[in-house]
Coordinates of C-alpha atoms in Angstrom, one line a residue:
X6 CA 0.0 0.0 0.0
X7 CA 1.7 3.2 -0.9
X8 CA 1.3 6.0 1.4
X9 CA 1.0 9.4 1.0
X10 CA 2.9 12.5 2.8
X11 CA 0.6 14.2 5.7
X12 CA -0.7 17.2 4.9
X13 CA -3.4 18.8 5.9
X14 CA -3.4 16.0 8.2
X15 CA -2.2 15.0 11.8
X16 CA -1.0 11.3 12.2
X17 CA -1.7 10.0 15.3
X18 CA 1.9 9.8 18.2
X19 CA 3.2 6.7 18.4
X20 CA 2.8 5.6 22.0
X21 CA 7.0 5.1 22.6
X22 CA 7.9 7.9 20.0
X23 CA 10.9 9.2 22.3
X24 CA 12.4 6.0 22.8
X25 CA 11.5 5.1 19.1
X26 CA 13.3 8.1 18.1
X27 CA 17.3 6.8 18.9
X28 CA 16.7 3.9 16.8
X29 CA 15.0 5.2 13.4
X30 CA 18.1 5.8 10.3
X31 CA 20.2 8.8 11.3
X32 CA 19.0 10.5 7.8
X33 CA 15.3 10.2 9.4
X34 CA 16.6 11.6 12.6
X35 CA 18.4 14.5 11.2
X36 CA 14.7 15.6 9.3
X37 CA 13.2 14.8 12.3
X38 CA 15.2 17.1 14.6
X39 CA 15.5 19.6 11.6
X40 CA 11.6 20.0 11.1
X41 CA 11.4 20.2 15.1
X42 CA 13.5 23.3 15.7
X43 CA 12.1 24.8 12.6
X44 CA 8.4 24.3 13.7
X45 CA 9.4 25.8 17.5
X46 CA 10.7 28.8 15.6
X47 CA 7.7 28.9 13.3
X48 CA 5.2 28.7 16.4
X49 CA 7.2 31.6 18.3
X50 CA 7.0 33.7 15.2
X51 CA 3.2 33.0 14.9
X52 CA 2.3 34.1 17.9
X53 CA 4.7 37.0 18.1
X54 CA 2.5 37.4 14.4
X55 CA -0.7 36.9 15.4
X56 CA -0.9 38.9 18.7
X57 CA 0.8 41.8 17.1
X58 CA -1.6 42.1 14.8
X59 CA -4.7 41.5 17.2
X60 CA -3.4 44.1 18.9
X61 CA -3.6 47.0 16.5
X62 CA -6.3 45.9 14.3
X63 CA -10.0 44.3 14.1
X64 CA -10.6 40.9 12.1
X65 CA -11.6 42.5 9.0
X66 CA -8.8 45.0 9.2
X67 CA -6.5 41.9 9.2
X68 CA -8.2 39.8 6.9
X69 CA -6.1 40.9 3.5
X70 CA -3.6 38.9 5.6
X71 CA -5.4 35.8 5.3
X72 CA -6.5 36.4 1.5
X73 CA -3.5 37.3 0.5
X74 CA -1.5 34.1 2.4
X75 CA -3.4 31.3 1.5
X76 CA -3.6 31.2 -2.8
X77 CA 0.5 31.8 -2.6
X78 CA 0.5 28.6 -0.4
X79 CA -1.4 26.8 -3.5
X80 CA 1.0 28.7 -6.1
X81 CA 3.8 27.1 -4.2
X82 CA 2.3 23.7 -4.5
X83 CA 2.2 23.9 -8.1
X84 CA 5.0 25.6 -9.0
X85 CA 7.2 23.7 -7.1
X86 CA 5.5 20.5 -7.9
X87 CA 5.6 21.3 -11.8
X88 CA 8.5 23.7 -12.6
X89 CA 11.2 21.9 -14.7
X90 CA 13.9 23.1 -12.7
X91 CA 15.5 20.7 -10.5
X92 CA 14.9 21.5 -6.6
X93 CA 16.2 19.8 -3.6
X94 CA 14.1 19.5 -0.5
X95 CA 16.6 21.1 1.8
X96 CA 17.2 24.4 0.0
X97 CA 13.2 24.9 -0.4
X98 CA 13.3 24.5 3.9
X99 CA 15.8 27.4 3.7
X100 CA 13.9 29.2 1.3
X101 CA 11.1 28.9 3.9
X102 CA 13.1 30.3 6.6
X103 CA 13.8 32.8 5.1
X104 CA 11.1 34.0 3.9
X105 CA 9.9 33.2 7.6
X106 CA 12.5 35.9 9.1
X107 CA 11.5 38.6 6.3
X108 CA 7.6 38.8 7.4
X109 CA 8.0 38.7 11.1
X110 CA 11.0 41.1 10.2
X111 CA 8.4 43.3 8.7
X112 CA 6.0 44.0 11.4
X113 CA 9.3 45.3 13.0
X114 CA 10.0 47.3 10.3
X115 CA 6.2 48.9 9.6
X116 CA 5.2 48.8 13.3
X117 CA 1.9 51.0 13.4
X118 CA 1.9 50.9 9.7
X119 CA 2.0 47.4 9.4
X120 CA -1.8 47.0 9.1
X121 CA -1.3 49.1 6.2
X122 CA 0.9 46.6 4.2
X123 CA -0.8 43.7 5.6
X124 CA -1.2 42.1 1.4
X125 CA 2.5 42.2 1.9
X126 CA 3.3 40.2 4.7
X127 CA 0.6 37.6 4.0
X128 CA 2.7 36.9 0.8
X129 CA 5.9 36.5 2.6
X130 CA 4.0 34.3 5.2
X131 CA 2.4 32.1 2.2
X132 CA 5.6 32.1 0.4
X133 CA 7.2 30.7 4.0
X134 CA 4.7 28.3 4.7
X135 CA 5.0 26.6 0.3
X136 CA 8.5 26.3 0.9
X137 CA 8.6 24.9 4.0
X138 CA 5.9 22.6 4.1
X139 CA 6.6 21.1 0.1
X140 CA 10.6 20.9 1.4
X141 CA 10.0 19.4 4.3
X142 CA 7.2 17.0 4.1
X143 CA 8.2 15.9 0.3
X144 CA 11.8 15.1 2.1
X145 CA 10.1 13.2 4.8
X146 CA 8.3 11.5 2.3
X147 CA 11.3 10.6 0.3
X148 CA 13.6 9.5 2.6
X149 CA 11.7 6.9 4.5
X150 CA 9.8 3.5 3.0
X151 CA 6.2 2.2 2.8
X152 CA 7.3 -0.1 6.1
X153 CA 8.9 2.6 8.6
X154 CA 6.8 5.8 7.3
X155 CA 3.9 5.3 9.2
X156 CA 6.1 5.0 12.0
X157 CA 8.3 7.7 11.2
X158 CA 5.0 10.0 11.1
X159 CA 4.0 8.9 14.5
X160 CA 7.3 9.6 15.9
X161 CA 7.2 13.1 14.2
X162 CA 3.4 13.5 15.3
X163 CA 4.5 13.0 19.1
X164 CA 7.6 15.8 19.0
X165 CA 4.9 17.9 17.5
X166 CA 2.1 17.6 19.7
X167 CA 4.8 18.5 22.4
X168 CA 5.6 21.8 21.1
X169 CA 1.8 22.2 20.6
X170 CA 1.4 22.1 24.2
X171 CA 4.4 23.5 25.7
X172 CA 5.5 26.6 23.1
X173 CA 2.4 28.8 22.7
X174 CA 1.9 28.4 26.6
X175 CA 5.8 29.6 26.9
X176 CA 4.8 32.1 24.2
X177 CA 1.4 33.8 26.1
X178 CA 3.8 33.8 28.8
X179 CA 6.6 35.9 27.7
X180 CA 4.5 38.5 26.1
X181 CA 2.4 38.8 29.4
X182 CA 5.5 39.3 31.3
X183 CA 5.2 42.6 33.2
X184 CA 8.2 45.1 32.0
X185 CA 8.5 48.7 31.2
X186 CA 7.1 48.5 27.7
X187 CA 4.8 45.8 26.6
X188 CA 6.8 46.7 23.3
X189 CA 10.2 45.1 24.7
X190 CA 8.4 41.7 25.5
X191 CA 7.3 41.3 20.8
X192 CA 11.2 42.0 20.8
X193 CA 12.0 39.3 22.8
X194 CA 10.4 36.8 21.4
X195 CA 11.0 37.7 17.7
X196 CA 14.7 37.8 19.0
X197 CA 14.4 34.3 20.0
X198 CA 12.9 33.2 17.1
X199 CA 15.3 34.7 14.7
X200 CA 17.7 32.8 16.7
X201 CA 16.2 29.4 16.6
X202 CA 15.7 30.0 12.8
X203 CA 19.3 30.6 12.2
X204 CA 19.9 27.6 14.2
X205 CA 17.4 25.3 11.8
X206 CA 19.6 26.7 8.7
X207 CA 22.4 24.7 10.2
X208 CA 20.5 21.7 10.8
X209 CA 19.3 21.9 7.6
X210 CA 22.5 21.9 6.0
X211 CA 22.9 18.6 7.1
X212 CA 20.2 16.6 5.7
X213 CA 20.6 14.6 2.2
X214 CA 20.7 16.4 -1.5
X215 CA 17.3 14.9 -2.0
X216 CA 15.5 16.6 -5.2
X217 CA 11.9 16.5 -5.7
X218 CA 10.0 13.9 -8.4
X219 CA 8.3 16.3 -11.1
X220 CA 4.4 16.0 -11.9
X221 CA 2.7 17.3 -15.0
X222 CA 0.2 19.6 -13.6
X223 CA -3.1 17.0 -14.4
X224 CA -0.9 14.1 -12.4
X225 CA -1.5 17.1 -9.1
X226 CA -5.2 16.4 -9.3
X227 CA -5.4 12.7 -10.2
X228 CA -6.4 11.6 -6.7
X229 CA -9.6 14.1 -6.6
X230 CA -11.2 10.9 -8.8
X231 CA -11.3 9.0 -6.0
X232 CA -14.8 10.1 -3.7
X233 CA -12.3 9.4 -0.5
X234 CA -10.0 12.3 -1.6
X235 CA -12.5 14.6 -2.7
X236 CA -14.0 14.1 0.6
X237 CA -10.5 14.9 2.3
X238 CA -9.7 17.2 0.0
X239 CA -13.3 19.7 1.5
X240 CA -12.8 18.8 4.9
X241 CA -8.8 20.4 4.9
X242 CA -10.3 23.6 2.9
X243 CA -13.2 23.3 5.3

């Protein structure tokens, strides 16, 4: 049975997932610990993102953030899936990251204005989230078998319901922190993400030269024949 990579889905922790960790392949355990720092920085950076903005404007004052975010994240998919030119997994990560730094960078940058140049940072968002996601699932994907991928998944699934729990909690917590400027605390935290995000290039560096398999653009929508997909396929837009 061929599996496909998880996205839009979460794949339940397997029950042993930190002991199961030291003996997976050390390639595996390079994406795993890879993807883990870079979704610790990506969680700081969203909540540094997302309370900023809450902060300074109502919901449909931030919406062009949303519209603006999530047909990039598509583009990506297709481009990246399609485009003749060879890609590797790990460079589209760094892409990600970078593009990652650049729109939390920009709420620095615009401050008060920010709200004003929200179409902006919702395509540096989207353009962070395609590149991350198609790098790094499509290299979990690729470097692991039909027999260890459902457990790599789970293992994956565990290390990311921990930072679920434990790094929006540490999160609400540092920008609640009483100091002379509320200000000073956004700082912080965008401070420490930058820094975990600079430390997930280096990981990166590390992983294998996989490239990514190319698709004609029709082969993208082949499993939408099947009723189960289609079915999937609402509920993740849903």
């Amino acid at each position: 049975m061929r599996h496909l990579p998880a996205i839009g889905f979460h794949y339940i922790p397997h029950p042993d997932f930190l002991k199961s960790f030291l003996h997976i392949p050390i390639i595996q355990k390079r994406i795993l610990t890879a993807n883990l720092i870079l979704n610790i920085a990506v969680l700081l950076g969203s909540s540094f993102l997302t309370i900023f903005l809450w902060r300074q404007a109502h919901m449909t004052e931030i919406l062009p953030f949303y519209f603006s975010q999530f047909p990039i994240i598509v583009l990506c998919f297709l481009v990246v899936g399609t485009i003749k030119i060879p890609l590797k997994a790990k460079k589209l990560m760094q892409a990600g990251i970078i593009f990652y730094l650049l729109s939390f960078a920009s709420l620095i940058i615009f401050h008060e204005s920010a709200i004003d140049y929200l179409w902006l940072i919702g395509i540096l968002y989207g353009l962070a989230i395609g590149f991350h996601a198609t790098g790094g699932l499509s290299l979990a994907y690729l470097e692991t078998t039909d027999l260890t991928r459902d457990k790599y998944y789970g293992i994956s699934a565990g290390f990311n319901y921990l930072t679920l729990i434990f790094i929006p909690f540490l999160s609400s917590f540092v920008l609640s922190f009483k100091s002379p400027s509320v200000i000073n605390n956004y700082y912080f935290l965008f401070s420490v993400a930058c820094v975990i995000f600079i430390i997930a290039i280096f990981f990166t560096v590390k992983l294998p030269n996989t490239y990514l398999p190319k698709l004609k653009l029709k082969e993208i929508f082949t499993p939408l024949k099947q009723k189960a997909w289609r079915v999937i396929f609402f509920l993740v837009f849903a």
